[in-house]
Short mmCIF file of C-alpha atoms in Angstrom, two decimals:
data_model
loop_
_atom_site.label_atom_id
_atom_site.label_comp_id
_atom_site.label_asym_id
_atom_site.label_seq_id
_atom_site.Cartn_x
_atom_site.Cartn_y
_atom_site.Cartn_z
CA MET A 17 0.00 0.00 0.00
CA HIS A 18 1.12 3.68 -0.62
CA ASP A 19 0.29 6.83 1.41
CA ASP A 20 -0.42 9.75 -0.95
CA GLY A 21 -0.14 12.36 1.77
CA LYS A 22 -3.88 12.96 1.93
CA GLY A 23 -4.54 10.27 4.48
CA THR A 24 -5.61 7.76 1.90
CA THR A 25 -3.87 4.75 0.60
CA ARG A 26 -4.14 3.02 -2.75
CA PRO A 27 -2.79 -0.35 -3.91
CA ARG A 28 0.59 -0.42 -5.49
CA ARG A 29 0.60 -1.57 -9.11
CA ALA A 30 1.54 -5.25 -9.39
CA ALA A 31 3.69 -4.83 -12.47
CA ARG A 32 4.94 -2.05 -14.69
CA LYS A 33 3.94 -2.20 -18.32
CA SER A 34 7.26 -0.86 -19.41
CA GLY A 35 10.47 0.21 -17.80
CA ASP A 36 14.00 -0.71 -17.12
CA ALA A 37 15.31 -4.16 -16.98
CA GLY A 38 15.80 -3.63 -13.31
CA GLY A 39 12.10 -3.70 -12.46
CA LYS A 40 10.87 -5.11 -9.25
CA PRO A 41 11.23 -8.80 -8.70
CA GLY A 42 8.35 -10.81 -10.11
CA ALA A 43 7.50 -8.29 -12.79
CA VAL A 44 6.98 -9.78 -16.21
CA ARG A 45 7.51 -7.73 -19.34
CA LYS A 46 5.44 -8.40 -22.40
CA SER A 47 8.35 -7.65 -24.68
CA GLY A 48 12.02 -7.26 -24.33
CA ALA A 49 15.35 -7.96 -25.91
CA ALA A 50 16.66 -11.48 -25.92
CA GLY A 51 18.73 -12.14 -22.82
CA GLU A 52 17.07 -9.54 -20.66
CA PRO A 53 15.70 -10.83 -17.36
CA GLY A 54 12.31 -9.43 -18.26
CA ALA A 55 12.29 -11.46 -21.46
CA ALA A 56 12.41 -14.72 -19.56
CA ARG A 57 9.25 -16.80 -19.90
CA LYS A 58 7.51 -18.76 -17.27
CA PRO A 59 8.56 -22.39 -17.04
CA GLY A 60 6.80 -24.47 -19.72
CA ALA A 61 5.98 -21.52 -21.97
CA VAL A 62 6.57 -22.15 -25.68
CA ARG A 63 7.24 -19.45 -28.24
CA LYS A 64 5.34 -19.74 -31.51
CA SER A 65 8.32 -18.64 -33.52
CA GLY A 66 11.96 -18.10 -32.96
CA ALA A 67 15.35 -18.57 -34.45
CA ALA A 68 16.84 -22.02 -34.49
CA GLY A 69 18.75 -22.68 -31.31
CA GLU A 70 16.82 -20.24 -29.15
CA PRO A 71 15.27 -21.75 -26.03
CA GLY A 72 11.85 -20.57 -27.14
CA ALA A 73 12.20 -22.37 -30.47
CA ALA A 74 12.31 -25.76 -28.76
CA ARG A 75 9.20 -27.93 -29.37
CA LYS A 76 7.43 -30.02 -26.83
CA PRO A 77 8.54 -33.65 -26.70
CA GLY A 78 6.81 -35.67 -29.45
CA ALA A 79 5.79 -32.61 -31.51
CA VAL A 80 6.40 -32.88 -35.28
CA ARG A 81 6.81 -29.83 -37.47
CA LYS A 82 4.74 -29.79 -40.63
CA SER A 83 7.59 -28.45 -42.64
CA GLY A 84 11.21 -27.84 -42.09
CA ALA A 85 14.58 -27.68 -43.64
CA ALA A 86 16.41 -30.82 -44.61
CA GLY A 87 18.14 -32.34 -41.63
CA GLU A 88 15.52 -31.33 -39.05
CA PRO A 89 14.11 -34.30 -37.09
CA GLY A 90 10.49 -33.59 -38.22
CA ALA A 91 11.37 -33.51 -41.92
CA ALA A 92 13.44 -36.68 -41.64
CA ALA A 93 10.57 -38.52 -39.92
CA GLN A 94 8.13 -37.46 -42.62
CA ARG A 95 10.48 -38.57 -45.38
CA SER A 96 10.97 -41.89 -43.60
CA ASP A 97 7.19 -42.39 -43.31
CA ARG A 98 6.65 -41.57 -46.97
CA ALA A 99 9.41 -43.95 -48.03
CA ALA A 100 7.95 -46.72 -45.88
CA ALA A 101 4.47 -46.18 -47.36
CA ALA A 102 5.84 -46.22 -50.89
CA ALA A 103 7.79 -49.41 -50.21
CA SER A 104 4.69 -51.01 -48.73
CA GLY A 105 2.65 -50.09 -51.80
CA GLN A 106 5.31 -51.53 -54.08
CA VAL A 107 5.37 -54.78 -52.12
CA GLU A 108 1.59 -55.05 -52.18
CA GLY A 109 1.51 -54.31 -55.90
CA ALA A 110 4.15 -56.94 -56.55
CA ALA A 111 2.22 -59.44 -54.44
CA ALA A 112 -0.94 -58.72 -56.40
CA ARG A 113 0.90 -59.10 -59.68
CA SER A 114 2.38 -62.43 -58.58
CA GLY A 115 -0.83 -63.75 -57.04
CA THR A 116 -3.19 -66.50 -58.18
CA THR A 117 -4.70 -64.63 -61.15
CA PRO A 118 -1.66 -65.03 -63.49
CA VAL A 119 -1.37 -68.68 -62.44
CA ARG A 120 -5.03 -69.29 -63.21
CA SER A 121 -4.60 -67.48 -66.53
CA LYS A 122 -1.66 -69.70 -67.51
CA ARG A 123 -3.58 -72.82 -66.58
CA ALA A 124 -6.59 -71.67 -68.60
CA ASP A 125 -4.33 -70.99 -71.60
CA ALA A 126 -2.80 -74.45 -71.28
CA ARG A 127 -6.23 -76.07 -71.21
CA ARG A 128 -7.34 -74.13 -74.29
CA ASN A 129 -4.17 -75.09 -76.17
CA GLU A 130 -4.62 -78.75 -75.25
CA LYS A 131 -8.28 -78.69 -76.35
CA THR A 132 -7.24 -77.18 -79.70
CA LEU A 133 -4.71 -79.97 -80.17
CA LEU A 134 -7.22 -82.68 -79.24
CA ASP A 135 -9.89 -81.28 -81.55
CA ALA A 136 -7.38 -81.20 -84.38
CA ALA A 137 -6.12 -84.73 -83.64
CA ALA A 138 -9.67 -86.11 -83.49
CA ALA A 139 -10.51 -84.59 -86.88
CA VAL A 140 -7.30 -85.97 -88.42
CA PHE A 141 -7.95 -89.43 -86.92
CA VAL A 142 -11.47 -89.49 -88.37
CA ALA A 143 -10.13 -88.59 -91.81
CA GLY A 144 -6.95 -90.69 -91.87
CA GLY A 145 -6.98 -93.06 -88.89
CA VAL A 146 -4.94 -93.04 -85.70
CA ASP A 147 -1.70 -93.54 -87.64
CA ALA A 148 -2.02 -90.14 -89.37
CA PRO A 149 1.22 -88.11 -89.35
CA VAL A 150 1.79 -85.80 -86.39
CA ARG A 151 2.63 -82.97 -88.81
CA ASP A 152 -0.98 -83.12 -90.09
CA ILE A 153 -2.27 -82.67 -86.54
CA ALA A 154 0.15 -79.80 -85.88
CA ALA A 155 -0.82 -78.08 -89.14
CA ARG A 156 -4.53 -78.36 -88.39
CA ALA A 157 -4.01 -77.00 -84.87
CA GLY A 158 -1.78 -74.18 -86.15
CA VAL A 159 1.19 -75.14 -83.95
CA GLY A 160 4.62 -76.66 -84.41
CA MET A 161 5.27 -80.38 -84.06
CA GLY A 162 7.31 -79.67 -80.95
CA THR A 163 4.19 -78.34 -79.24
CA VAL A 164 2.35 -81.60 -79.96
CA TYR A 165 5.17 -83.67 -78.51
CA ARG A 166 5.44 -81.47 -75.42
CA HIS A 167 1.80 -82.20 -74.61
CA PHE A 168 1.81 -85.84 -75.78
CA PRO A 169 5.29 -87.43 -75.85
CA THR A 170 4.08 -90.67 -77.52
CA ARG A 171 1.37 -91.51 -80.02
CA ALA A 172 -0.30 -93.75 -77.43
CA ASP A 173 -0.54 -90.73 -75.09
CA LEU A 174 -2.17 -88.74 -77.86
CA ILE A 175 -4.66 -91.45 -78.82
CA ILE A 176 -5.73 -91.99 -75.21
CA ALA A 177 -6.15 -88.25 -74.69
CA VAL A 178 -8.24 -87.95 -77.85
CA TYR A 179 -10.33 -90.95 -76.73
CA ARG A 180 -11.16 -89.35 -73.38
CA HIS A 181 -11.71 -85.98 -75.01
CA GLN A 182 -14.24 -87.46 -77.46
CA VAL A 183 -16.04 -89.41 -74.72
CA GLU A 184 -16.55 -86.20 -72.74
CA ALA A 185 -17.61 -84.29 -75.86
CA CYS A 186 -20.23 -86.95 -76.67
CA ALA A 187 -21.49 -87.03 -73.09
CA GLU A 188 -21.87 -83.25 -72.95
CA ALA A 189 -23.48 -83.03 -76.40
CA GLY A 190 -26.46 -85.26 -75.58
CA PRO A 191 -28.44 -82.90 -73.31
CA VAL A 192 -27.58 -79.90 -75.50
CA LEU A 193 -28.83 -81.61 -78.67
CA LEU A 194 -32.00 -82.74 -76.93
CA ALA A 195 -32.73 -79.17 -75.80
CA ASP A 196 -31.85 -77.43 -79.08
CA SER A 197 -32.98 -79.85 -81.82
CA ALA A 198 -36.34 -79.76 -83.58
CA SER A 199 -37.30 -83.17 -82.20
CA PRO A 200 -35.84 -85.99 -80.06
CA TYR A 201 -35.30 -88.13 -83.19
CA VAL A 202 -33.24 -85.35 -84.80
CA ALA A 203 -31.22 -85.08 -81.59
CA LEU A 204 -30.66 -88.87 -81.54
CA THR A 205 -29.40 -89.01 -85.15
CA ALA A 206 -27.07 -86.02 -84.57
CA TRP A 207 -25.66 -87.64 -81.45
CA ILE A 208 -25.11 -91.01 -83.21
CA ASP A 209 -23.19 -89.13 -85.93
CA ARG A 210 -20.82 -87.81 -83.26
CA PHE A 211 -20.60 -91.27 -81.77
CA VAL A 212 -19.44 -92.66 -85.14
CA ASP A 213 -16.56 -90.18 -85.19
CA PHE A 214 -15.57 -91.32 -81.73
CA LEU A 215 -15.65 -95.01 -82.73
CA VAL A 216 -12.90 -94.46 -85.31
CA THR A 217 -10.55 -93.46 -82.47
CA LYS A 218 -11.86 -96.24 -80.25
CA HIS A 219 -11.18 -98.95 -82.83
CA GLY A 220 -7.73 -97.53 -83.56
CA LEU A 221 -6.96 -97.52 -79.85
CA ALA A 222 -8.09 -101.15 -79.54
CA GLY A 223 -5.67 -102.11 -82.30
CA ARG A 224 -2.83 -100.29 -80.58
CA TRP A 225 -3.51 -101.81 -77.16
CA LYS A 226 -3.69 -105.48 -78.06
CA SER A 227 -0.80 -106.11 -75.67
CA ASP A 228 -2.46 -104.22 -72.80
CA GLU A 229 -5.95 -105.61 -72.45
CA GLY A 230 -6.27 -104.40 -68.86
CA GLY A 231 -5.63 -100.78 -69.82
CA PHE A 232 -8.05 -100.92 -72.73
CA ASP A 233 -10.74 -102.59 -70.62
CA ALA A 234 -10.50 -99.75 -68.09
CA LEU A 235 -11.02 -97.17 -70.83
CA HIS A 236 -13.88 -99.21 -72.29
CA ALA A 237 -15.62 -99.27 -68.88
CA TYR A 238 -15.18 -95.51 -68.64
CA PHE A 239 -16.72 -95.14 -72.10
CA LEU A 240 -19.78 -97.22 -71.13
CA ASP A 241 -20.31 -95.41 -67.84
CA ARG A 242 -20.32 -92.01 -69.54
CA LEU A 243 -22.15 -92.67 -72.81
CA VAL A 244 -24.77 -95.39 -72.24
CA PRO A 245 -26.91 -93.14 -69.97
CA VAL A 246 -26.76 -90.32 -72.54
CA CYS A 247 -27.86 -92.60 -75.39
CA ALA A 248 -30.63 -94.02 -73.20
CA GLU A 249 -31.99 -90.53 -72.49
CA LEU A 250 -32.10 -89.70 -76.22
CA LEU A 251 -33.66 -93.04 -77.14
CA ASP A 252 -36.34 -92.79 -74.45
CA ALA A 253 -37.18 -89.23 -75.50
CA ALA A 254 -37.70 -90.32 -79.11
CA VAL A 255 -39.93 -93.22 -78.00
CA ALA A 256 -41.92 -90.93 -75.70
CA ALA A 257 -42.43 -88.49 -78.59
CA ASN A 258 -43.82 -91.40 -80.66
CA GLU A 259 -41.09 -90.83 -83.29
CA ILE A 260 -39.55 -94.31 -83.11
CA GLU A 261 -40.85 -97.73 -82.26
CA THR A 262 -38.33 -100.10 -80.71
CA ASP A 263 -37.61 -102.16 -77.66
CA LEU A 264 -33.85 -101.87 -78.16
CA ALA A 265 -31.82 -100.86 -75.13
CA ALA A 266 -29.24 -98.09 -75.44
CA LEU A 267 -26.32 -100.51 -75.15
CA GLU A 268 -27.72 -102.69 -77.94
CA LEU A 269 -28.09 -99.72 -80.27
CA MET A 270 -24.57 -98.52 -79.52
CA ARG A 271 -23.07 -101.95 -80.14
CA GLY A 272 -24.96 -102.23 -83.42
CA VAL A 273 -23.56 -98.88 -84.55
CA GLY A 274 -20.10 -99.91 -83.34
CA ASN A 275 -20.15 -103.10 -85.39
CA LEU A 276 -21.17 -101.19 -88.50
CA CYS A 277 -18.13 -98.93 -88.02
CA ILE A 278 -15.59 -101.77 -88.10
CA GLY A 279 -13.41 -101.26 -91.14
CA ALA A 280 -14.44 -97.60 -91.48
CA GLU A 281 -10.81 -96.69 -92.23
CA ASP A 282 -11.28 -98.29 -95.66
CA ALA A 283 -12.04 -95.48 -98.11
CA ARG A 284 -14.32 -97.81 -100.11
CA TYR A 285 -16.63 -98.26 -97.13
CA ASP A 286 -18.90 -95.52 -95.73
CA ALA A 287 -20.06 -96.63 -92.31
CA ARG A 288 -22.35 -93.63 -91.97
CA ARG A 289 -24.59 -94.82 -94.78
CA LEU A 290 -25.31 -98.09 -93.00
CA VAL A 291 -25.77 -96.33 -89.67
CA ALA A 292 -28.33 -94.04 -91.33
CA VAL A 293 -30.19 -97.12 -92.66
CA LEU A 294 -30.25 -98.57 -89.10
CA LEU A 295 -31.70 -95.40 -87.60
CA ALA A 296 -34.25 -95.02 -90.40
CA GLY A 297 -35.47 -98.53 -89.58
CA LEU A 298 -36.41 -97.33 -86.09
CA ARG A 299 -38.80 -94.64 -87.37
CA ARG A 300 -42.48 -95.16 -86.67
CA ARG A 301 -44.46 -95.49 -89.85
CA PRO A 302 -47.51 -93.21 -90.30
#
């Protein structure tokens, strides 16, 4: 308190707004030159800006500057984070590129190439028998002979593959023909025509495998299991539609067609003509 000489007292000002550096203890100046006692900040105070190296320029522990010159800890940390993110993206991209999709694509391409070869081989076998030159098969498929041998090292491998390929093609064709043809009888005759093509390969395979009856019998059982039910469905549909009149079972019809195809490799004999006569004999007369 201060006596003003008039008998009154008034409170002494707590701090001077401006003055010498030698102000009373505890006074805090709002501005002052660096190094002056009045310029000292309370413990924990942080200056918003300041020259590098000044006490006020120090950041709180853990703070990261948004921008800074090269070499500052904040800039280095940001560069490190960006580099790590970029590396992570590159690794993930590489993993995606080397994932299962390319493998599946290669496998799909291999299956398509093999199917092309088998289709070509089947057509060549029908025209010239199972002893037709490999170069004819390669030419029809549009590939080199080396490609044929990479897929099928021996002729026996090729014949067996064509045999299985044709069995599956015949089995899959039955329901499609029945759904798309004008009548069940038309579907039956179209399917038997495919079956005749298959029998050329089957008979050629039988001739090749005379020394391996067990192996041929296994393939023959596979052929019966896959194709007899398909033929039966077509035959029953034609009977139900009142287009044919017969009590023949599917296996009997298939064996009859098979016997007519024996010797089909002889150019003077057209097995399809006799097969057509057999099927015409099944038609119901008006």
